[in-house]
């Protein structure tokens, strides 16, 4: 594990299946950077049958995004329970913000005390056919957000989480038809964010392309060390 010399406040952006969850897990292990995934938060709400979960279930299964205000509230409430979202610490956001409106809400201090702002926005670029193949073979452990892939990183015991032994599930939105809608939604709502970050803060946006998460992580790790 490596200690960084200054705080890294990181956002991972990329289409469905590009490896945001996978890179989050690796960064956590390598640099001890805590993080949250907006998709994981919603899946826990769905599992628990909360009011937000009922709405999230119907929206995510159509491959659409939740309304910006609601999503910001959900993330804010999750962050309120954590002590690490401070400008003086390193932290990582997977999947939030993913629209310009959400980015504005983060920057507008609605999510105190994140007001020091993001200082590293990573765009993951993976060929579309590779992402389709990946999500067809994905299994998840909803309580922890750990992701598996039947060919790439299969669980030690088929169908069960490596750490807890609990059952793994498939995500309903990993259906090929819904996946196509999620890709479209990414292009329409999230890609504009890349331009937003390249305009608002100099040198904050960094894009990395690759066909495997191993190749991408090697470059990401080097870049984190170089910057922080
Ligand atoms: P999510 O949960 O954020 P997406 O669509 O953004 O969902 P997803 O699908 O979770 O992103 P990922 O995290 O980028 O993809 O990818 P991953 O899970 O790490 O990797 C995918 C698979 O590939 C895994 O099985 C992994 O093991 C495998 N894999 C990784 N690397 C390799 C490799 O090198 N080789 C191979 N062979 N396999 C590999 O959001 C879900 C929904 O929630 C709502 C929306 O409805 C959204 O659609 N939502 C929001 N709505 C509004 N605003 C927000 N901010 C929202 N956030 C979530
Ligand atoms: Mg994910």
PDB file of N, CA and C and ligand atoms in Angstrom, residues 20-21 37 40 43 94 138 147 171, ligand 2:
ATOM      1  N   UNK A  20     -15.389   0.716 -13.955  1.00  0.00           N
ATOM      2  CA  UNK A  20     -15.311   1.683 -12.840  1.00  0.00           C
ATOM      3  C   UNK A  20     -15.248   0.962 -11.486  1.00  0.00           C
ATOM      4  N   UNK A  21     -16.155  -0.008 -11.303  1.00  0.00           N
ATOM      5  CA  UNK A  21     -16.181  -0.752 -10.043  1.00  0.00           C
ATOM      6  C   UNK A  21     -14.886  -1.534  -9.836  1.00  0.00           C
ATOM      7  N   UNK A  37     -19.949   4.107  -4.644  1.00  0.00           N
ATOM      8  CA  UNK A  37     -20.475   3.913  -5.986  1.00  0.00           C
ATOM      9  C   UNK A  37     -21.971   4.213  -5.942  1.00  0.00           C
ATOM     10  N   UNK A  40     -24.053   1.134  -6.600  1.00  0.00           N
ATOM     11  CA  UNK A  40     -24.104   0.202  -5.458  1.00  0.00           C
ATOM     12  C   UNK A  40     -25.093   0.702  -4.401  1.00  0.00           C
ATOM     13  N   UNK A  43     -28.525  -0.103  -5.613  1.00  0.00           N
ATOM     14  CA  UNK A  43     -28.829  -1.554  -5.542  1.00  0.00           C
ATOM     15  C   UNK A  43     -29.125  -1.978  -4.101  1.00  0.00           C
ATOM     16  N   UNK A  94     -17.500   6.762  -7.705  1.00  0.00           N
ATOM     17  CA  UNK A  94     -17.762   5.917  -8.884  1.00  0.00           C
ATOM     18  C   UNK A  94     -19.213   6.132  -9.301  1.00  0.00           C
ATOM     19  N   UNK A 138     -21.233 -10.948 -15.886  1.00  0.00           N
ATOM     20  CA  UNK A 138     -21.020 -10.317 -14.575  1.00  0.00           C
ATOM     21  C   UNK A 138     -21.921 -10.895 -13.490  1.00  0.00           C
ATOM     22  N   UNK A 147     -17.541  -6.990  -7.588  1.00  0.00           N
ATOM     23  CA  UNK A 147     -17.969  -7.499  -8.891  1.00  0.00           C
ATOM     24  C   UNK A 147     -17.103  -8.676  -9.325  1.00  0.00           C
ATOM     25  N   UNK A 171     -27.262  -8.569 -12.301  1.00  0.00           N
ATOM     26  CA  UNK A 171     -27.991  -7.306 -12.287  1.00  0.00           C
ATOM     27  C   UNK A 171     -29.076  -7.339 -13.353  1.00  0.00           C
TER      28      UNK A 171
HETATM   29 MG1  LIG B   2     -20.136  -0.351 -11.471  1.00  0.00          MG
END
